[in-house]
Short mmCIF file of C-alpha atoms in Angstrom, two decimals:
data_model
loop_
_atom_site.label_atom_id
_atom_site.label_comp_id
_atom_site.label_asym_id
_atom_site.label_seq_id
_atom_site.Cartn_x
_atom_site.Cartn_y
_atom_site.Cartn_z
CA MET A 15 0.00 0.00 0.00
CA ARG A 16 1.36 3.40 -0.96
CA ARG A 17 1.81 5.73 2.01
CA PRO A 18 0.92 9.37 1.27
CA ALA A 19 4.00 11.57 1.04
CA ARG A 20 2.83 13.92 3.76
CA ARG A 21 2.22 11.10 6.27
CA LEU A 22 5.61 9.51 5.59
CA ARG A 23 7.41 12.85 5.79
CA THR A 24 5.71 13.67 9.10
CA ALA A 25 6.61 10.27 10.55
CA LEU A 26 10.23 10.57 9.41
CA THR A 27 10.52 14.10 10.77
CA ALA A 28 9.16 13.11 14.17
CA PHE A 29 11.49 10.12 14.31
CA THR A 30 14.52 12.18 13.31
CA VAL A 31 13.84 14.92 15.87
CA ALA A 32 13.17 12.39 18.63
CA ALA A 33 16.37 10.53 17.79
CA LEU A 34 18.42 13.71 17.82
CA LEU A 35 17.11 14.65 21.23
CA ALA A 36 17.74 11.16 22.53
CA GLY A 37 21.22 10.95 21.01
CA CYS A 38 20.54 7.70 19.13
CA GLY A 39 20.60 7.01 15.39
CA ALA A 40 17.62 8.13 13.33
CA PHE A 41 17.59 4.68 11.76
CA GLY A 42 19.52 2.91 14.52
CA ASP A 43 22.97 3.63 13.18
CA ALA A 44 24.50 6.40 15.27
CA PRO A 45 27.58 5.63 17.39
CA THR A 46 26.59 3.73 20.50
CA GLN A 47 29.07 5.11 23.06
CA ASP A 48 27.36 6.75 26.01
CA ALA A 49 26.84 10.47 25.54
CA GLY A 50 29.61 12.47 27.11
CA GLU A 51 31.81 9.45 27.90
CA PRO A 52 35.43 10.69 27.95
CA ARG A 53 37.84 9.42 25.31
CA PRO A 54 40.86 7.64 26.83
CA GLU A 55 44.21 9.34 26.30
CA GLY A 56 46.01 8.29 23.12
CA GLN A 57 43.06 6.64 21.38
CA ALA A 58 42.06 7.47 17.81
CA ILE A 59 40.01 10.53 16.96
CA ARG A 60 36.64 9.31 15.74
CA VAL A 61 35.42 11.04 12.59
CA GLY A 62 31.85 10.40 11.43
CA LEU A 63 31.09 10.28 7.69
CA PRO A 64 27.55 10.76 6.36
CA THR A 65 27.17 7.69 4.10
CA GLY A 66 27.41 3.95 4.67
CA VAL A 67 30.14 3.76 2.01
CA THR A 68 32.43 6.76 1.64
CA SER A 69 31.64 9.01 -1.33
CA PHE A 70 34.16 10.87 -3.49
CA ALA A 71 33.10 14.07 -1.70
CA ASN A 72 34.28 12.60 1.62
CA SER A 73 37.36 10.86 0.26
CA ASP A 74 39.72 13.61 1.42
CA LEU A 75 39.90 11.83 4.77
CA ALA A 76 40.99 8.59 3.10
CA VAL A 77 43.68 10.47 1.18
CA ALA A 78 44.88 12.18 4.36
CA ILE A 79 45.13 8.80 6.09
CA GLU A 80 46.72 6.87 3.24
CA LYS A 81 49.28 9.56 2.34
CA GLY A 82 50.32 9.89 5.98
CA PHE A 83 49.32 13.54 6.37
CA LEU A 84 47.45 12.83 9.61
CA ALA A 85 50.22 10.61 10.94
CA GLU A 86 52.73 13.40 10.27
CA GLU A 87 50.60 15.59 12.53
CA GLY A 88 50.78 12.94 15.24
CA LEU A 89 47.09 12.05 14.80
CA THR A 90 45.40 8.67 14.50
CA VAL A 91 41.92 8.82 13.02
CA GLU A 92 39.14 6.25 12.97
CA ALA A 93 36.54 6.85 10.25
CA GLN A 94 32.98 5.73 11.05
CA ASN A 95 30.50 5.50 8.17
CA LEU A 96 26.95 6.32 9.24
CA ARG A 97 23.56 6.55 7.58
CA SER A 98 23.45 10.31 7.00
CA GLY A 99 24.60 13.68 8.25
CA VAL A 100 21.78 13.62 10.79
CA SER A 101 23.35 10.53 12.38
CA VAL A 102 26.78 12.18 12.36
CA VAL A 103 25.38 15.23 14.16
CA GLN A 104 23.85 12.95 16.77
CA GLY A 105 27.24 11.33 17.30
CA VAL A 106 29.02 14.66 17.81
CA VAL A 107 26.30 16.09 20.06
CA GLY A 108 26.21 12.88 22.10
CA GLY A 109 29.99 12.73 22.51
CA ALA A 110 30.51 9.48 20.56
CA LEU A 111 32.43 11.30 17.79
CA GLU A 112 35.11 13.94 18.12
CA ILE A 113 34.74 15.30 14.57
CA GLY A 114 31.80 15.14 12.18
CA ALA A 115 31.61 15.44 8.42
CA ALA A 116 28.16 16.31 7.10
CA SER A 117 26.34 18.59 4.73
CA ILE A 118 25.47 21.89 6.33
CA GLU A 119 21.72 21.40 6.88
CA PRO A 120 21.66 19.06 9.92
CA VAL A 121 24.49 21.04 11.49
CA VAL A 122 22.59 24.31 11.19
CA ASN A 123 19.41 22.69 12.48
CA ALA A 124 21.24 21.20 15.46
CA ALA A 125 22.80 24.56 16.31
CA ALA A 126 19.43 26.27 15.90
CA GLY A 127 17.92 23.77 18.31
CA GLY A 128 20.55 24.42 20.96
CA GLY A 129 22.94 21.60 20.06
CA ASP A 130 26.61 22.06 20.91
CA VAL A 131 28.05 22.10 17.37
CA VAL A 132 30.34 24.50 15.54
CA ILE A 133 31.66 24.37 11.96
CA ILE A 134 35.46 24.50 11.69
CA GLY A 135 36.14 23.58 8.05
CA ALA A 136 34.82 22.13 4.80
CA TYR A 137 35.35 18.99 2.78
CA THR A 138 33.64 20.09 -0.46
CA ASP A 139 32.11 23.53 -0.18
CA LYS A 140 30.47 23.23 -3.61
CA LEU A 141 27.66 20.82 -4.46
CA THR A 142 28.72 17.54 -6.05
CA VAL A 143 25.36 15.90 -6.80
CA SER A 144 22.87 15.40 -9.62
CA SER A 145 19.20 14.50 -9.85
CA VAL A 146 19.00 11.25 -11.85
CA ALA A 147 15.89 9.57 -13.22
CA PRO A 148 14.82 6.84 -15.69
CA ALA A 149 13.85 7.64 -19.27
CA GLU A 150 10.16 8.23 -18.55
CA VAL A 151 11.06 11.20 -16.34
CA GLN A 152 12.39 13.78 -18.76
CA THR A 153 12.39 16.88 -16.56
CA PRO A 154 11.94 17.71 -12.87
CA ALA A 155 8.33 18.65 -13.65
CA ASP A 156 7.69 14.99 -14.51
CA LEU A 157 8.36 14.01 -10.90
CA ARG A 158 4.83 14.95 -9.86
CA GLY A 159 3.19 11.87 -8.34
CA ARG A 160 6.41 9.84 -8.53
CA GLN A 161 8.34 7.96 -5.85
CA VAL A 162 11.61 9.65 -4.99
CA GLY A 163 14.43 8.34 -2.81
CA VAL A 164 15.56 10.13 0.35
CA GLN A 165 17.74 9.14 3.31
CA GLU A 166 15.70 10.93 5.96
CA VAL A 167 13.95 14.27 6.28
CA GLY A 168 16.42 17.06 6.94
CA ALA A 169 19.39 15.07 5.63
CA PHE A 170 21.27 16.25 2.57
CA ARG A 171 19.61 14.30 -0.22
CA GLU A 172 16.12 15.11 0.98
CA VAL A 173 17.03 18.80 1.07
CA MET A 174 18.46 18.59 -2.46
CA THR A 175 15.25 16.86 -3.57
CA ARG A 176 13.31 19.87 -2.30
CA MET A 177 15.62 22.12 -4.31
CA VAL A 178 14.93 20.20 -7.52
CA LEU A 179 11.17 20.20 -6.92
CA ASN A 180 11.16 23.88 -6.02
CA SER A 181 12.98 24.75 -9.25
CA VAL A 182 9.84 23.77 -11.20
CA GLY A 183 7.23 24.95 -8.72
CA LEU A 184 6.66 21.60 -7.00
CA THR A 185 6.91 20.73 -3.30
CA GLN A 186 7.51 17.53 -1.38
CA ASP A 187 3.72 17.13 -1.15
CA ASP A 188 3.72 16.48 -4.91
CA VAL A 189 5.84 13.32 -4.61
CA GLU A 190 6.11 10.23 -2.43
CA TYR A 191 9.23 9.93 -0.28
CA ILE A 192 10.81 6.45 -0.15
CA PRO A 193 13.60 5.94 2.47
CA VAL A 194 16.72 4.53 0.78
CA ASP A 195 20.29 4.05 2.03
CA ALA A 196 22.79 6.28 0.25
CA GLN A 197 24.67 3.33 -1.23
CA SER A 198 21.40 1.72 -2.45
CA TYR A 199 20.13 4.56 -4.63
CA ASN A 200 21.43 3.12 -7.90
CA ALA A 201 19.83 -0.26 -7.23
CA ALA A 202 16.54 1.38 -6.23
CA LEU A 203 16.49 3.37 -9.47
CA VAL A 204 17.24 0.34 -11.60
CA ASP A 205 14.64 -1.94 -10.01
CA GLY A 206 11.96 0.78 -10.18
CA ARG A 207 11.39 1.32 -6.45
CA ILE A 208 12.09 5.01 -7.02
CA GLN A 209 11.99 7.26 -10.06
CA ASN A 210 14.44 9.88 -8.87
CA ALA A 211 17.53 10.02 -6.72
CA ILE A 212 20.06 12.63 -5.72
CA LEU A 213 23.35 10.95 -6.63
CA GLN A 214 26.96 11.76 -6.01
CA THR A 215 28.90 12.31 -9.23
CA GLU A 216 30.44 8.83 -9.25
CA GLN A 217 27.03 7.22 -8.62
CA ALA A 218 25.48 9.18 -11.48
CA ILE A 219 28.27 8.22 -13.88
CA ALA A 220 28.05 4.54 -12.97
CA VAL A 221 24.28 4.16 -13.22
CA GLN A 222 24.10 6.00 -16.55
CA ARG A 223 26.96 3.95 -17.97
CA ASP A 224 25.50 0.62 -16.90
CA HIS A 225 21.82 1.31 -17.51
CA PRO A 226 20.94 3.19 -20.73
CA GLY A 227 17.93 5.41 -20.23
CA MET A 228 19.03 6.67 -16.83
CA HIS A 229 19.89 10.32 -17.19
CA THR A 230 20.52 13.53 -15.29
CA ILE A 231 17.52 15.86 -15.09
CA ALA A 232 19.17 18.54 -12.95
CA GLU A 233 22.60 19.53 -11.66
CA LEU A 234 22.31 20.93 -8.16
CA ASP A 235 25.25 23.30 -8.48
CA THR A 236 23.37 24.91 -11.37
CA ILE A 237 20.10 25.23 -9.43
CA VAL A 238 21.80 26.67 -6.32
CA PRO A 239 25.33 27.74 -7.36
CA GLU A 240 26.06 29.67 -4.13
CA TYR A 241 25.03 26.85 -1.80
CA HIS A 242 27.62 25.65 0.75
CA TYR A 243 27.79 21.87 0.88
CA GLY A 244 30.09 19.95 3.20
CA THR A 245 31.28 20.83 6.69
CA TYR A 246 33.69 19.55 9.28
CA PHE A 247 32.23 20.31 12.68
CA VAL A 248 32.83 19.57 16.36
CA SER A 249 31.28 20.36 19.69
CA ARG A 250 32.27 23.72 21.09
CA ALA A 251 33.31 21.99 24.33
CA TRP A 252 35.66 19.65 22.45
CA LEU A 253 37.14 22.52 20.45
CA GLU A 254 37.90 24.54 23.57
CA ALA A 255 39.91 21.63 24.95
CA ASN A 256 41.51 20.58 21.63
CA GLN A 257 42.34 23.71 19.64
CA GLU A 258 45.71 22.43 18.42
CA THR A 259 44.28 19.04 17.48
CA ALA A 260 41.65 20.77 15.34
CA VAL A 261 44.36 22.78 13.56
CA LYS A 262 46.43 19.64 12.95
CA PHE A 263 43.43 17.76 11.58
CA LEU A 264 42.48 20.55 9.20
CA ARG A 265 46.08 21.05 8.09
CA ALA A 266 46.22 17.38 7.10
CA ILE A 267 42.88 17.65 5.28
CA THR A 268 44.05 20.77 3.42
CA ARG A 269 47.22 18.98 2.38
CA ALA A 270 45.02 16.12 1.11
CA HIS A 271 42.96 18.54 -0.99
CA ARG A 272 46.08 20.04 -2.53
CA PHE A 273 47.54 16.60 -3.17
CA MET A 274 44.37 15.51 -4.95
CA TYR A 275 44.60 18.34 -7.48
CA GLU A 276 48.25 17.62 -8.21
CA ASN A 277 48.13 13.81 -8.39
CA LYS A 278 45.23 12.47 -10.42
CA GLN A 279 46.40 8.89 -10.90
CA GLU A 280 47.16 8.17 -7.26
CA THR A 281 44.04 10.02 -6.11
CA VAL A 282 41.87 7.95 -8.45
CA GLN A 283 43.38 4.75 -7.06
CA ILE A 284 42.78 5.77 -3.44
CA VAL A 285 39.25 7.02 -4.10
CA ALA A 286 38.31 3.93 -6.11
CA ARG A 287 39.31 1.68 -3.22
CA THR A 288 37.50 3.90 -0.74
CA THR A 289 34.24 4.35 -2.65
CA GLU A 290 34.15 0.82 -4.14
CA PHE A 291 33.67 2.16 -7.66
CA ASP A 292 35.99 1.14 -10.48
CA GLU A 293 38.80 3.42 -11.54
CA ASP A 294 37.15 4.31 -14.86
CA VAL A 295 34.15 5.79 -13.04
CA ILE A 296 36.33 7.58 -10.50
CA SER A 297 38.58 8.97 -13.23
CA GLN A 298 35.56 10.51 -14.95
CA ALA A 299 34.30 11.85 -11.63
CA TYR A 300 37.74 13.31 -10.89
CA ASP A 301 37.71 15.24 -14.18
CA ILE A 302 34.36 16.78 -13.26
CA LEU A 303 34.86 17.41 -9.55
CA LEU A 304 38.47 18.55 -9.53
CA GLY A 305 39.30 19.29 -13.14
CA GLN A 306 36.18 21.28 -14.03
CA LYS A 307 34.47 22.39 -10.84
CA GLY A 308 37.25 22.45 -8.24
CA VAL A 309 34.96 21.34 -5.42
CA PHE A 310 37.66 20.71 -2.81
CA PRO A 311 38.92 23.93 -1.20
CA VAL A 312 42.69 24.34 -1.04
CA ASN A 313 42.48 27.27 1.37
CA THR A 314 39.85 27.79 4.07
CA GLY A 315 36.71 26.89 2.09
CA ILE A 316 34.77 29.00 4.60
CA ASP A 317 32.97 31.84 2.86
CA LYS A 318 30.75 33.83 5.20
CA ALA A 319 28.53 35.21 2.44
CA ARG A 320 28.05 31.76 0.90
CA ILE A 321 27.12 30.18 4.23
CA LYS A 322 24.68 32.96 5.05
CA GLN A 323 23.08 32.61 1.61
CA THR A 324 22.75 28.89 2.24
CA ILE A 325 21.01 29.48 5.57
CA ASN A 326 18.65 31.94 3.88
CA ARG A 327 17.87 29.32 1.25
CA MET A 328 17.12 26.79 3.98
CA ARG A 329 14.74 29.30 5.55
CA GLU A 330 12.95 29.89 2.22
CA LEU A 331 12.34 26.15 1.80
CA ALA A 332 11.25 25.65 5.43
CA ILE A 333 14.24 23.39 6.07
CA LEU A 334 15.06 25.27 9.26
CA GLU A 335 13.15 23.99 12.28
CA ASN A 336 14.05 26.99 14.48
CA GLU A 337 15.55 30.43 14.11
CA PRO A 338 19.09 29.96 12.78
CA PRO A 339 22.11 30.81 14.91
CA VAL A 340 24.09 33.89 14.00
CA TYR A 341 27.09 33.15 11.81
CA GLU A 342 29.60 33.82 14.58
CA GLU A 343 27.94 31.16 16.76
CA LEU A 344 27.68 28.61 13.95
CA VAL A 345 31.19 28.95 12.49
CA ASN A 346 34.59 29.19 14.15
CA PRO A 347 37.05 29.68 11.27
CA ASN A 348 40.10 30.08 13.50
CA PRO A 349 41.35 26.46 13.22
CA ILE A 350 41.23 26.37 9.41
CA ILE A 351 42.70 29.87 9.16
CA ALA A 352 45.60 28.76 11.37
CA ALA A 353 46.05 25.59 9.32
CA VAL A 354 46.18 27.47 6.01
CA ASP A 355 48.44 30.17 7.42
CA SER A 356 50.96 27.50 8.42
CA LEU A 357 50.87 25.97 4.93
CA GLY A 358 50.71 29.23 3.00
CA VAL A 359 47.72 30.44 0.99
CA GLN A 360 47.48 28.83 -2.46
CA THR A 361 46.73 31.24 -5.33
CA GLY A 362 46.90 31.42 -9.10
CA ASP A 363 43.77 29.49 -10.07
CA ALA A 364 40.16 30.66 -10.11
CA ARG A 365 39.16 27.40 -8.38
CA TRP A 366 41.25 28.05 -5.28
CA ARG A 367 39.27 29.02 -2.21
#
């Protein structure tokens, strides 16, 4: 039996909010350590990633680990793949993660709701996703009455779905939301469970290569070109006690970004192993994400105007559940500024931010 979109969205929203307040995973997948439990001295820094399998957009951490940039800073990092950015926020707020990586929306909503989170850096500050559909859906307008895949309400792909719908005058009430794991979107498209998915670049390339008829109906960086995408964030309490660790972490990540631009072949190999896509797909994705769009910042990647525009866009689409925090409360750029200052600002290319 088909569940009306509004009823499903309401149920998902209630579940997500309740889970965030309780500090457990929205779909049972948040870190299970007791909230606030102290981390023993010398143990790895736990970094939460927002997909069950790491995407190209989050592969900077894998590069930083494999190339030894984190080890050179004296840091050991343990990556934990979770269901979505909502789950990552829960882990940071609950004390089960030291550092979170998530799109900006759940971080802003957590801060607006009184959660102890602060943005300190960016993984990809530009959008890296496309809206992909089967042949019978030619344009976003054709999504009316269709089943569309989302992770959970308020998470990145659901927000991007709203952006696509809004671009043609539709709302989420005009479609049916179907919960799908991030790594299962391609399969759900192919078997017909959903007729639209927000896909990372490598996912979009793979599904269109392997299944003729699948095609891109919208590029999100075209719909909302000034939208800030990915954030590294921590609790304010953790940052106050670990300022130098934050700088070291972000210095290693910045070195990884710079390495990726300068070393395509090795980057493709690392990212292919990390994302579980073949090197041909990742090579094509590399040419788009780094060669054409330059989505990984090589400097701070923190643009105040861009972040404020993103928050305004969230407000317009009713993505914000409360009044947003002021920028100065949401973002602490000092760690990434210190990291870039120690490396030297990189200039000479219009992509460098």
